[in-house]
mmCIF file of C-alpha atoms and ligand atoms in Angstrom:
data_model
loop_
_atom_site.group_PDB
_atom_site.id
_atom_site.type_symbol
_atom_site.label_atom_id
_atom_site.label_comp_id
_atom_site.label_asym_id
_atom_site.label_seq_id
_atom_site.Cartn_x
_atom_site.Cartn_y
_atom_site.Cartn_z
ATOM 1 C CA UNK A 1 0.000 0.000 0.000
ATOM 2 C CA UNK A 2 1.292 3.491 -0.785
ATOM 3 C CA UNK A 3 1.094 6.077 1.995
ATOM 4 C CA UNK A 4 -1.331 8.138 -0.034
ATOM 5 C CA UNK A 5 -3.954 5.445 -0.588
ATOM 6 C CA UNK A 6 -6.968 4.236 1.299
ATOM 7 C CA UNK A 7 -7.883 0.599 0.641
ATOM 8 C CA UNK A 8 -11.582 -0.046 1.154
ATOM 9 C CA UNK A 9 -13.604 -3.231 0.856
ATOM 10 C CA UNK A 10 -17.019 -2.559 -0.585
ATOM 11 C CA UNK A 11 -20.108 -4.707 -1.076
ATOM 12 C CA UNK A 12 -19.982 -5.668 -4.757
ATOM 13 C CA UNK A 13 -23.195 -7.732 -4.830
ATOM 14 C CA UNK A 14 -25.696 -9.276 -2.431
ATOM 15 C CA UNK A 15 -25.064 -12.940 -1.583
ATOM 16 C CA UNK A 16 -27.550 -15.628 -2.476
ATOM 17 C CA UNK A 17 -26.938 -18.156 0.291
ATOM 18 C CA UNK A 18 -23.392 -18.189 1.682
ATOM 19 C CA UNK A 19 -21.265 -15.127 0.816
ATOM 20 C CA UNK A 20 -18.429 -15.663 -1.680
ATOM 21 C CA UNK A 21 -15.333 -13.555 -2.423
ATOM 22 C CA UNK A 22 -17.197 -12.148 -5.464
ATOM 23 C CA UNK A 23 -19.618 -10.363 -3.146
ATOM 24 C CA UNK A 24 -16.732 -8.089 -2.081
ATOM 25 C CA UNK A 25 -14.440 -5.747 -4.016
ATOM 26 C CA UNK A 26 -11.268 -4.048 -2.840
ATOM 27 C CA UNK A 27 -10.787 -0.484 -4.100
ATOM 28 C CA UNK A 28 -8.139 2.133 -3.567
ATOM 29 C CA UNK A 29 -8.861 5.815 -3.254
ATOM 30 C CA UNK A 30 -6.826 8.838 -2.108
ATOM 31 C CA UNK A 31 -6.728 9.185 1.677
ATOM 32 C CA UNK A 32 -9.565 11.566 2.626
ATOM 33 C CA UNK A 33 -8.634 15.012 4.016
ATOM 34 C CA UNK A 34 -10.346 16.130 7.245
ATOM 35 C CA UNK A 35 -11.994 19.593 7.390
ATOM 36 C CA UNK A 36 -12.261 21.852 10.443
ATOM 37 C CA UNK A 37 -14.023 19.944 13.259
ATOM 38 C CA UNK A 38 -13.023 16.594 11.773
ATOM 39 C CA UNK A 39 -10.201 14.094 12.150
ATOM 40 C CA UNK A 40 -8.540 11.418 10.052
ATOM 41 C CA UNK A 41 -8.653 7.973 11.669
ATOM 42 C CA UNK A 42 -6.337 5.136 10.678
ATOM 43 C CA UNK A 43 -7.699 1.642 11.279
ATOM 44 C CA UNK A 44 -5.629 -0.549 13.582
ATOM 45 C CA UNK A 45 -8.053 -3.465 14.161
ATOM 46 C CA UNK A 46 -11.332 -4.373 12.505
ATOM 47 C CA UNK A 47 -13.944 -6.555 14.188
ATOM 48 C CA UNK A 48 -15.692 -9.199 12.075
ATOM 49 C CA UNK A 49 -19.094 -10.205 13.458
ATOM 50 C CA UNK A 50 -21.991 -12.419 12.335
ATOM 51 C CA UNK A 51 -24.436 -9.439 12.135
ATOM 52 C CA UNK A 52 -22.540 -8.282 9.016
ATOM 53 C CA UNK A 53 -24.198 -11.105 7.050
ATOM 54 C CA UNK A 54 -27.550 -9.407 7.722
ATOM 55 C CA UNK A 55 -26.225 -6.064 6.464
ATOM 56 C CA UNK A 56 -25.235 -7.696 3.151
ATOM 57 C CA UNK A 57 -28.908 -8.518 2.455
ATOM 58 C CA UNK A 58 -31.670 -6.035 1.801
ATOM 59 C CA UNK A 59 -34.387 -7.890 3.693
ATOM 60 C CA UNK A 60 -35.926 -5.667 6.409
ATOM 61 C CA UNK A 61 -34.027 -5.819 9.700
ATOM 62 C CA UNK A 62 -33.312 -3.731 12.792
ATOM 63 C CA UNK A 63 -30.548 -1.882 10.883
ATOM 64 C CA UNK A 64 -30.354 -0.699 7.261
ATOM 65 C CA UNK A 65 -28.417 -2.784 4.706
ATOM 66 C CA UNK A 66 -25.062 -1.760 3.250
ATOM 67 C CA UNK A 67 -25.744 -0.274 -0.199
ATOM 68 C CA UNK A 68 -24.053 -1.898 -3.208
ATOM 69 C CA UNK A 69 -20.723 -0.107 -3.704
ATOM 70 C CA UNK A 70 -20.559 1.132 -0.096
ATOM 71 C CA UNK A 71 -17.810 0.222 2.368
ATOM 72 C CA UNK A 72 -18.707 -2.780 4.543
ATOM 73 C CA UNK A 73 -19.698 -1.655 8.041
ATOM 74 C CA UNK A 74 -17.714 -2.662 11.110
ATOM 75 C CA UNK A 75 -16.371 -1.565 14.481
ATOM 76 C CA UNK A 76 -12.707 -0.643 14.584
ATOM 77 C CA UNK A 77 -9.974 0.382 16.933
ATOM 78 C CA UNK A 78 -8.561 3.403 15.142
ATOM 79 C CA UNK A 79 -5.739 5.856 15.802
ATOM 80 C CA UNK A 80 -6.083 9.580 15.213
ATOM 81 C CA UNK A 81 -3.624 10.563 12.485
ATOM 82 C CA UNK A 82 -4.743 14.186 11.901
ATOM 83 C CA UNK A 83 -7.042 16.146 14.208
ATOM 84 C CA UNK A 84 -8.890 19.408 13.545
ATOM 85 C CA UNK A 85 -11.207 18.621 16.451
ATOM 86 C CA UNK A 86 -10.615 20.291 19.796
ATOM 87 C CA UNK A 87 -11.649 17.236 21.877
ATOM 88 C CA UNK A 88 -9.316 14.744 20.172
ATOM 89 C CA UNK A 89 -5.514 14.662 19.911
ATOM 90 C CA UNK A 90 -3.234 12.997 17.375
ATOM 91 C CA UNK A 91 -2.122 9.501 18.485
ATOM 92 C CA UNK A 92 -5.166 8.719 20.646
ATOM 93 C CA UNK A 93 -6.865 5.355 20.184
ATOM 94 C CA UNK A 94 -10.618 5.349 19.625
ATOM 95 C CA UNK A 95 -13.400 2.816 19.259
ATOM 96 C CA UNK A 96 -14.960 3.826 15.962
ATOM 97 C CA UNK A 97 -17.310 2.531 13.251
ATOM 98 C CA UNK A 98 -14.816 3.093 10.422
ATOM 99 C CA UNK A 99 -15.759 -0.088 8.521
ATOM 100 C CA UNK A 100 -13.581 -2.272 6.294
ATOM 101 C CA UNK A 101 -11.005 0.333 5.221
ATOM 102 C CA UNK A 102 -7.624 1.775 6.156
ATOM 103 C CA UNK A 103 -8.785 5.356 6.825
ATOM 104 C CA UNK A 104 -11.987 7.161 7.740
ATOM 105 C CA UNK A 105 -13.055 10.721 8.492
ATOM 106 C CA UNK A 106 -14.867 11.349 11.784
ATOM 107 C CA UNK A 107 -16.519 14.394 13.329
ATOM 108 C CA UNK A 108 -16.208 12.814 16.780
ATOM 109 C CA UNK A 109 -19.802 11.591 16.996
ATOM 110 C CA UNK A 110 -20.201 7.943 17.989
ATOM 111 C CA UNK A 111 -16.512 7.390 18.765
ATOM 112 C CA UNK A 112 -15.139 6.555 22.229
ATOM 113 C CA UNK A 113 -11.730 7.119 23.787
ATOM 114 C CA UNK A 114 -9.973 3.888 24.757
ATOM 115 C CA UNK A 115 -7.714 5.748 27.169
ATOM 116 C CA UNK A 116 -3.915 5.744 27.279
ATOM 117 C CA UNK A 117 -3.489 2.706 29.524
ATOM 118 C CA UNK A 118 -5.458 0.039 27.681
ATOM 119 C CA UNK A 119 -3.170 -2.966 27.504
ATOM 120 C CA UNK A 120 -4.902 -4.810 24.634
ATOM 121 C CA UNK A 121 -6.778 -2.258 22.468
ATOM 122 C CA UNK A 122 -8.390 -5.022 20.369
ATOM 123 C CA UNK A 123 -10.213 -6.330 23.460
ATOM 124 C CA UNK A 124 -12.531 -3.320 23.056
ATOM 125 C CA UNK A 125 -13.959 -5.177 20.038
ATOM 126 C CA UNK A 126 -14.513 -8.400 21.979
ATOM 127 C CA UNK A 127 -14.580 -9.296 25.629
ATOM 128 C CA UNK A 128 -14.665 -5.642 26.756
ATOM 129 C CA UNK A 129 -16.958 -4.566 23.928
ATOM 130 C CA UNK A 130 -20.114 -5.581 22.092
ATOM 131 C CA UNK A 131 -19.755 -9.414 22.244
ATOM 132 C CA UNK A 132 -18.769 -9.475 25.931
ATOM 133 C CA UNK A 133 -21.608 -7.083 26.732
ATOM 134 C CA UNK A 134 -24.045 -9.310 24.811
ATOM 135 C CA UNK A 135 -22.982 -12.337 26.853
ATOM 136 C CA UNK A 136 -23.190 -10.450 30.152
ATOM 137 C CA UNK A 137 -26.635 -8.857 29.704
ATOM 138 C CA UNK A 138 -28.195 -11.765 27.818
ATOM 139 C CA UNK A 139 -27.223 -14.319 30.422
ATOM 140 C CA UNK A 140 -27.736 -12.239 33.574
ATOM 141 C CA UNK A 141 -30.795 -10.177 32.650
ATOM 142 C CA UNK A 142 -32.720 -12.675 30.506
ATOM 143 C CA UNK A 143 -31.248 -16.035 31.480
ATOM 144 C CA UNK A 144 -31.215 -15.175 35.206
ATOM 145 C CA UNK A 145 -29.081 -18.190 36.139
ATOM 146 C CA UNK A 146 -29.348 -19.555 39.682
ATOM 147 C CA UNK A 147 -26.564 -21.568 41.363
ATOM 148 C CA UNK A 148 -27.010 -25.284 40.734
ATOM 149 C CA UNK A 149 -28.944 -24.801 37.480
ATOM 150 C CA UNK A 150 -27.820 -26.149 34.096
ATOM 151 C CA UNK A 151 -26.923 -23.551 31.454
ATOM 152 C CA UNK A 152 -26.401 -24.713 27.862
ATOM 153 C CA UNK A 153 -24.444 -22.419 25.564
ATOM 154 C CA UNK A 154 -24.447 -22.612 21.752
ATOM 155 C CA UNK A 155 -21.303 -21.525 19.795
ATOM 156 C CA UNK A 156 -19.555 -22.044 23.123
ATOM 157 C CA UNK A 157 -15.996 -21.080 22.174
ATOM 158 C CA UNK A 158 -16.930 -17.965 20.189
ATOM 159 C CA UNK A 159 -16.789 -14.319 21.189
ATOM 160 C CA UNK A 160 -20.162 -14.359 22.959
ATOM 161 C CA UNK A 161 -20.498 -18.016 24.000
ATOM 162 C CA UNK A 162 -17.089 -18.269 25.670
ATOM 163 C CA UNK A 163 -18.026 -15.415 28.001
ATOM 164 C CA UNK A 164 -21.535 -16.779 28.666
ATOM 165 C CA UNK A 165 -20.127 -20.115 29.826
ATOM 166 C CA UNK A 166 -17.566 -18.536 32.119
ATOM 167 C CA UNK A 167 -20.124 -16.218 33.735
ATOM 168 C CA UNK A 168 -22.469 -19.193 34.206
ATOM 169 C CA UNK A 169 -19.662 -20.966 36.117
ATOM 170 C CA UNK A 170 -19.048 -17.828 38.206
ATOM 171 C CA UNK A 171 -22.726 -17.932 39.169
ATOM 172 C CA UNK A 172 -22.366 -21.522 40.386
ATOM 173 C CA UNK A 173 -24.137 -23.198 37.462
ATOM 174 C CA UNK A 174 -23.352 -26.344 35.513
ATOM 175 C CA UNK A 175 -22.222 -25.017 32.105
ATOM 176 C CA UNK A 176 -22.568 -27.241 29.037
ATOM 177 C CA UNK A 177 -21.206 -25.974 25.743
ATOM 178 C CA UNK A 178 -22.061 -26.954 22.186
ATOM 179 C CA UNK A 179 -19.349 -26.271 19.603
ATOM 180 C CA UNK A 180 -18.012 -27.461 16.263
ATOM 181 C CA UNK A 181 -15.316 -30.160 16.484
ATOM 182 C CA UNK A 182 -13.066 -31.880 19.006
ATOM 183 C CA UNK A 183 -10.497 -29.120 19.354
ATOM 184 C CA UNK A 184 -13.059 -26.463 20.251
ATOM 185 C CA UNK A 185 -14.934 -28.834 22.586
ATOM 186 C CA UNK A 186 -11.756 -29.778 24.452
ATOM 187 C CA UNK A 187 -10.769 -26.135 24.797
ATOM 188 C CA UNK A 188 -14.228 -25.244 26.156
ATOM 189 C CA UNK A 189 -13.660 -27.678 29.036
ATOM 190 C CA UNK A 190 -9.908 -27.357 29.604
ATOM 191 C CA UNK A 191 -9.419 -23.625 28.994
ATOM 192 C CA UNK A 192 -12.804 -22.053 29.690
ATOM 193 C CA UNK A 193 -14.025 -24.327 32.507
ATOM 194 C CA UNK A 194 -17.233 -25.685 30.952
ATOM 195 C CA UNK A 195 -18.343 -28.913 32.652
ATOM 196 C CA UNK A 196 -18.765 -30.586 29.263
ATOM 197 C CA UNK A 197 -18.952 -29.587 25.622
ATOM 198 C CA UNK A 198 -20.691 -31.497 22.830
ATOM 199 C CA UNK A 199 -19.800 -31.399 19.135
ATOM 200 C CA UNK A 200 -22.854 -30.292 17.138
ATOM 201 C CA UNK A 201 -21.580 -32.290 14.149
ATOM 202 C CA UNK A 202 -21.693 -35.559 16.112
ATOM 203 C CA UNK A 203 -24.647 -37.649 14.858
ATOM 204 C CA UNK A 204 -25.299 -38.584 18.507
ATOM 205 C CA UNK A 205 -25.703 -34.892 19.524
ATOM 206 C CA UNK A 206 -29.164 -35.396 21.059
ATOM 207 C CA UNK A 207 -28.082 -38.402 23.144
ATOM 208 C CA UNK A 208 -24.801 -36.835 24.256
ATOM 209 C CA UNK A 209 -26.528 -33.591 25.258
ATOM 210 C CA UNK A 210 -29.176 -35.475 27.250
ATOM 211 C CA UNK A 211 -26.395 -37.395 29.054
ATOM 212 C CA UNK A 212 -24.573 -34.129 29.854
ATOM 213 C CA UNK A 213 -27.781 -32.559 31.230
ATOM 214 C CA UNK A 214 -29.240 -35.258 33.540
ATOM 215 C CA UNK A 215 -31.408 -32.660 35.313
ATOM 216 C CA UNK A 216 -32.573 -31.006 32.079
ATOM 217 C CA UNK A 217 -31.801 -27.456 30.901
ATOM 218 C CA UNK A 218 -32.709 -24.354 32.903
ATOM 219 C CA UNK A 219 -31.099 -21.712 30.663
ATOM 220 C CA UNK A 220 -30.331 -22.108 26.970
ATOM 221 C CA UNK A 221 -28.264 -19.281 25.476
ATOM 222 C CA UNK A 222 -29.333 -19.480 21.833
ATOM 223 C CA UNK A 223 -26.959 -18.245 19.124
ATOM 224 C CA UNK A 224 -27.291 -20.960 16.503
ATOM 225 C CA UNK A 225 -30.759 -22.536 15.898
ATOM 226 C CA UNK A 226 -31.012 -25.531 13.523
ATOM 227 C CA UNK A 227 -29.888 -28.944 14.773
ATOM 228 C CA UNK A 228 -28.543 -27.415 17.985
ATOM 229 C CA UNK A 229 -31.958 -26.066 18.965
ATOM 230 C CA UNK A 230 -33.533 -29.396 17.946
ATOM 231 C CA UNK A 231 -31.297 -31.187 20.454
ATOM 232 C CA UNK A 232 -31.927 -28.628 23.208
ATOM 233 C CA UNK A 233 -35.653 -28.100 23.085
ATOM 234 C CA UNK A 234 -36.860 -31.519 24.368
ATOM 235 C CA UNK A 235 -34.587 -31.072 27.422
ATOM 236 C CA UNK A 236 -35.930 -27.671 28.507
ATOM 237 C CA UNK A 237 -37.159 -27.684 32.107
ATOM 238 C CA UNK A 238 -40.323 -26.116 33.449
ATOM 239 C CA UNK A 239 -39.754 -22.339 33.771
ATOM 240 C CA UNK A 240 -36.531 -22.444 31.785
ATOM 241 C CA UNK A 241 -35.291 -19.269 30.083
ATOM 242 C CA UNK A 242 -33.896 -18.706 26.575
ATOM 243 C CA UNK A 243 -31.940 -15.515 25.829
ATOM 244 C CA UNK A 244 -32.408 -15.447 22.028
ATOM 245 C CA UNK A 245 -29.148 -13.888 20.936
ATOM 246 C CA UNK A 246 -28.685 -15.173 17.377
ATOM 247 C CA UNK A 247 -29.486 -17.924 14.859
ATOM 248 C CA UNK A 248 -26.261 -18.168 12.903
ATOM 249 C CA UNK A 249 -26.984 -21.550 11.287
ATOM 250 C CA UNK A 250 -29.801 -19.827 9.340
ATOM 251 C CA UNK A 251 -28.078 -16.604 8.249
ATOM 252 C CA UNK A 252 -27.286 -18.021 4.800
ATOM 253 C CA UNK A 253 -30.713 -19.601 4.264
ATOM 254 C CA UNK A 254 -32.393 -18.424 1.099
ATOM 255 C CA UNK A 255 -35.366 -20.759 1.094
ATOM 256 C CA UNK A 256 -37.947 -21.717 3.700
ATOM 257 C CA UNK A 257 -37.190 -25.101 5.329
ATOM 258 C CA UNK A 258 -38.787 -28.154 3.785
ATOM 259 C CA UNK A 259 -40.452 -30.944 5.771
ATOM 260 C CA UNK A 260 -43.011 -30.991 8.516
ATOM 261 C CA UNK A 261 -44.036 -27.645 10.081
ATOM 262 C CA UNK A 262 -42.750 -27.897 13.680
ATOM 263 C CA UNK A 263 -44.139 -24.623 14.989
ATOM 264 C CA UNK A 264 -46.866 -26.380 16.975
ATOM 265 C CA UNK A 265 -44.422 -28.867 18.529
ATOM 266 C CA UNK A 266 -41.963 -26.150 19.608
ATOM 267 C CA UNK A 267 -44.637 -23.721 20.810
ATOM 268 C CA UNK A 268 -46.312 -26.637 22.606
ATOM 269 C CA UNK A 269 -43.089 -27.295 24.546
ATOM 270 C CA UNK A 270 -42.829 -23.605 25.429
ATOM 271 C CA UNK A 271 -46.439 -23.572 26.618
ATOM 272 C CA UNK A 272 -46.372 -26.773 28.653
ATOM 273 C CA UNK A 273 -43.022 -26.037 30.257
ATOM 274 C CA UNK A 274 -43.744 -22.304 30.670
ATOM 275 C CA UNK A 275 -40.517 -21.413 28.867
ATOM 276 C CA UNK A 276 -39.603 -17.732 28.731
ATOM 277 C CA UNK A 277 -37.845 -16.745 25.488
ATOM 278 C CA UNK A 278 -36.679 -13.216 24.838
ATOM 279 C CA UNK A 279 -34.846 -11.816 21.847
ATOM 280 C CA UNK A 280 -32.573 -8.814 22.331
ATOM 281 C CA UNK A 281 -30.439 -6.388 20.329
ATOM 282 C CA UNK A 282 -27.679 -5.522 22.714
ATOM 283 C CA UNK A 283 -27.145 -1.756 22.464
ATOM 284 C CA UNK A 284 -30.775 -0.985 21.654
ATOM 285 C CA UNK A 285 -32.014 -2.827 24.739
ATOM 286 C CA UNK A 286 -29.167 -2.388 27.201
ATOM 287 C CA UNK A 287 -27.038 0.591 26.079
ATOM 288 C CA UNK A 288 -27.386 2.345 29.452
ATOM 289 C CA UNK A 289 -25.731 -0.636 31.222
ATOM 290 C CA UNK A 290 -22.498 -0.506 29.233
ATOM 291 C CA UNK A 291 -20.487 1.315 31.925
ATOM 292 C CA UNK A 292 -21.516 -1.181 34.608
ATOM 293 C CA UNK A 293 -20.531 -4.064 32.322
ATOM 294 C CA UNK A 294 -17.129 -2.572 31.457
ATOM 295 C CA UNK A 295 -16.250 -2.075 35.118
ATOM 296 C CA UNK A 296 -17.183 -5.642 36.066
ATOM 297 C CA UNK A 297 -15.603 -7.284 33.017
ATOM 298 C CA UNK A 298 -12.335 -5.314 33.431
ATOM 299 C CA UNK A 299 -12.104 -6.605 37.006
ATOM 300 C CA UNK A 300 -12.780 -10.193 35.953
ATOM 301 C CA UNK A 301 -10.266 -9.981 33.112
ATOM 302 C CA UNK A 302 -7.450 -8.383 35.060
ATOM 303 C CA UNK A 303 -7.957 -10.865 37.915
ATOM 304 C CA UNK A 304 -7.779 -13.782 35.438
ATOM 305 C CA UNK A 305 -11.344 -14.861 36.310
ATOM 306 C CA UNK A 306 -12.454 -14.579 32.691
ATOM 307 C CA UNK A 307 -10.244 -16.008 29.936
ATOM 308 C CA UNK A 308 -10.324 -14.631 26.435
ATOM 309 C CA UNK A 309 -9.126 -15.928 23.088
ATOM 310 C CA UNK A 310 -8.734 -13.883 19.903
ATOM 311 C CA UNK A 311 -8.470 -15.196 16.372
ATOM 312 C CA UNK A 312 -6.324 -12.470 14.792
ATOM 313 C CA UNK A 313 -6.062 -12.333 10.991
ATOM 314 C CA UNK A 314 -3.304 -10.205 9.416
ATOM 315 C CA UNK A 315 -4.231 -7.767 6.647
ATOM 316 C CA UNK A 316 -7.369 -5.935 5.512
ATOM 317 C CA UNK A 317 -7.360 -7.831 2.202
ATOM 318 C CA UNK A 318 -8.032 -11.061 4.128
ATOM 319 C CA UNK A 319 -11.236 -9.741 5.726
ATOM 320 C CA UNK A 320 -13.657 -11.239 3.137
ATOM 321 C CA UNK A 321 -12.235 -14.765 3.448
ATOM 322 C CA UNK A 322 -12.091 -14.510 7.219
ATOM 323 C CA UNK A 323 -15.716 -13.356 7.338
ATOM 324 C CA UNK A 324 -16.836 -16.175 5.028
ATOM 325 C CA UNK A 325 -15.000 -18.564 7.385
ATOM 326 C CA UNK A 326 -16.813 -17.136 10.433
ATOM 327 C CA UNK A 327 -20.094 -18.349 8.967
ATOM 328 C CA UNK A 328 -18.564 -21.830 8.580
ATOM 329 C CA UNK A 329 -17.112 -22.030 12.099
ATOM 330 C CA UNK A 330 -13.500 -21.566 10.958
ATOM 331 C CA UNK A 331 -12.759 -18.895 13.570
ATOM 332 C CA UNK A 332 -11.620 -20.020 17.007
ATOM 333 C CA UNK A 333 -12.306 -17.154 19.409
ATOM 334 C CA UNK A 334 -13.146 -13.530 18.649
ATOM 335 C CA UNK A 335 -12.379 -12.802 14.994
ATOM 336 C CA UNK A 336 -10.369 -9.589 14.518
ATOM 337 C CA UNK A 337 -8.399 -8.302 11.521
ATOM 338 C CA UNK A 338 -5.085 -6.547 12.191
ATOM 339 C CA UNK A 339 -5.219 -3.759 9.624
ATOM 340 C CA UNK A 340 -2.415 -1.463 10.792
ATOM 341 C CA UNK A 341 0.028 -0.990 13.644
ATOM 342 C CA UNK A 342 -0.529 1.748 16.215
ATOM 343 C CA UNK A 343 2.265 4.303 16.389
ATOM 344 C CA UNK A 344 3.492 4.907 19.955
HETATM 345 N N1 LIG B 401 -28.461 -10.102 19.802
HETATM 346 C C1 LIG B 401 -27.345 -9.378 19.783
HETATM 347 O O1 LIG B 401 -27.339 -8.188 20.113
HETATM 348 C C2 LIG B 401 -26.079 -10.044 19.358
HETATM 349 C C3 LIG B 401 -24.830 -9.418 19.565
HETATM 350 C C4 LIG B 401 -23.655 -10.128 19.215
HETATM 351 C C5 LIG B 401 -23.756 -11.400 18.637
HETATM 352 N N2 LIG B 401 -24.993 -11.937 18.440
HETATM 353 C C6 LIG B 401 -25.122 -13.303 17.898
HETATM 354 O O2 LIG B 401 -24.399 -14.171 18.733
HETATM 355 C C7 LIG B 401 -23.954 -15.296 17.996
HETATM 356 C C8 LIG B 401 -22.481 -15.524 18.216
HETATM 357 O O3 LIG B 401 -21.755 -14.390 17.756
HETATM 358 P P1 LIG B 401 -20.183 -14.276 17.983
HETATM 359 O O4 LIG B 401 -19.776 -12.911 17.591
HETATM 360 O O5 LIG B 401 -19.871 -14.771 19.337
HETATM 361 O O6 LIG B 401 -19.608 -15.288 16.890
HETATM 362 P P2 LIG B 401 -18.593 -16.496 17.139
HETATM 363 O O7 LIG B 401 -19.272 -17.467 18.052
HETATM 364 O O8 LIG B 401 -17.265 -15.944 17.543
HETATM 365 O O9 LIG B 401 -18.436 -17.113 15.682
HETATM 366 C C9 LIG B 401 -19.514 -17.724 15.060
HETATM 367 C C10 LIG B 401 -19.568 -19.219 15.419
HETATM 368 O O10 LIG B 401 -20.865 -19.708 15.142
HETATM 369 C C11 LIG B 401 -20.770 -21.090 14.894
HETATM 370 N N3 LIG B 401 -21.489 -21.424 13.652
HETATM 371 C C12 LIG B 401 -21.375 -20.840 12.457
HETATM 372 N N4 LIG B 401 -22.179 -21.447 11.566
HETATM 373 C C13 LIG B 401 -22.793 -22.445 12.230
HETATM 374 C C14 LIG B 401 -23.740 -23.436 11.866
HETATM 375 N N5 LIG B 401 -24.224 -23.507 10.627
HETATM 376 N N6 LIG B 401 -24.152 -24.311 12.817
HETATM 377 C C15 LIG B 401 -23.673 -24.225 14.078
HETATM 378 N N7 LIG B 401 -22.775 -23.313 14.473
HETATM 379 C C16 LIG B 401 -22.341 -22.438 13.560
HETATM 380 C C17 LIG B 401 -19.290 -21.426 14.697
HETATM 381 O O11 LIG B 401 -18.823 -22.037 15.886
HETATM 382 P P3 LIG B 401 -18.647 -23.641 15.946
HETATM 383 O O12 LIG B 401 -17.446 -23.958 15.104
HETATM 384 O O13 LIG B 401 -18.480 -23.908 17.379
HETATM 385 O O14 LIG B 401 -19.888 -24.230 15.368
HETATM 386 C C18 LIG B 401 -18.654 -20.058 14.557
HETATM 387 O O15 LIG B 401 -17.327 -20.075 15.001
HETATM 388 C C19 LIG B 401 -24.363 -15.032 16.535
HETATM 389 O O16 LIG B 401 -25.576 -15.689 16.292
HETATM 390 C C20 LIG B 401 -24.555 -13.528 16.505
HETATM 391 O O17 LIG B 401 -25.436 -13.137 15.472
HETATM 392 C C21 LIG B 401 -26.128 -11.289 18.790
#
């Protein structure tokens, strides 16, 4: 890259089913020049998150889609390279929404100082940011786990699930993970402290999950849907709770499912067992709790109570492939792209 260019990854076309590299295009443009009251931000780290699949489609959702030809949206840790804004100084690190590009202009709205002492700036995109906050509020406010209960966590080694399981253990619960493959399942138990973790690709998933939950399931933290939900739902206890966080196994669906309509069966279980299910969109529903979360999570992290794993990918140009891999379970931990290096 020349010092005078901004690489940007734009949405070239809308995916039909799973995204492919052809849905993205990398462009270069001159680095934008900030006006009075603005600053030039250089991207250091870019967060890749499942919600971006929704933004690639134009079906109605809680947020508008990315327009064809626009830069892909995304949270970043960015460094101020030029500042014509009185509240921001050159060199400071910010949490920004700069998207999939090297540089962005900001007027200071919607950006947050990371402070000079942050040891791992990229953590602001994961355990100390949106995914960690999602785990914390979803489990504690909707799941309401009680010591001794069984909490089952889908996508258990990912950015959200890994934190859900660890908080469930802190609350004295039995934590059972569901993840893709042996390596992730072993890590869930050995590194994160889950009591057991079941591979969702194992044909015996239903049997293995029932064996791991001999007293049934009191809280199911739903991020996946599909075969994982099918295995969970018969095990739900009376008055169990489901924080409905995501349904990643369906994000690439482009046709309605075939086969028997199971709405009645699932709703019947919810009715008979008085299951409470609540969807949530983290910042829309819980934005005012972010400070409280950050304080608690910083304490847990610095004391080693919560463990955190990042899957760091080098280079902006690798973002499309890494994102496609996220929807196939190829990431192991919070997926972050290292775009640039912060200057001390
Ligand atoms: N409601 C909210 O405000 C909110 C906020 C943040 C995230 N979310 C949701 O939370 C969930 C997890 O997000 P995250 O950022 O923590 O991602 P992540 O878990 O770090 O990565 C996604 C993981 O999902 C699993 N997965 C992907 N496709 C799958 C499939 N077809 N079947 C089963 N598992 C599949 C894979 O794990 P395995 O290899 O283990 O299968 C993959 O590694 C997503 O559903 C996301 O949309 C919701």
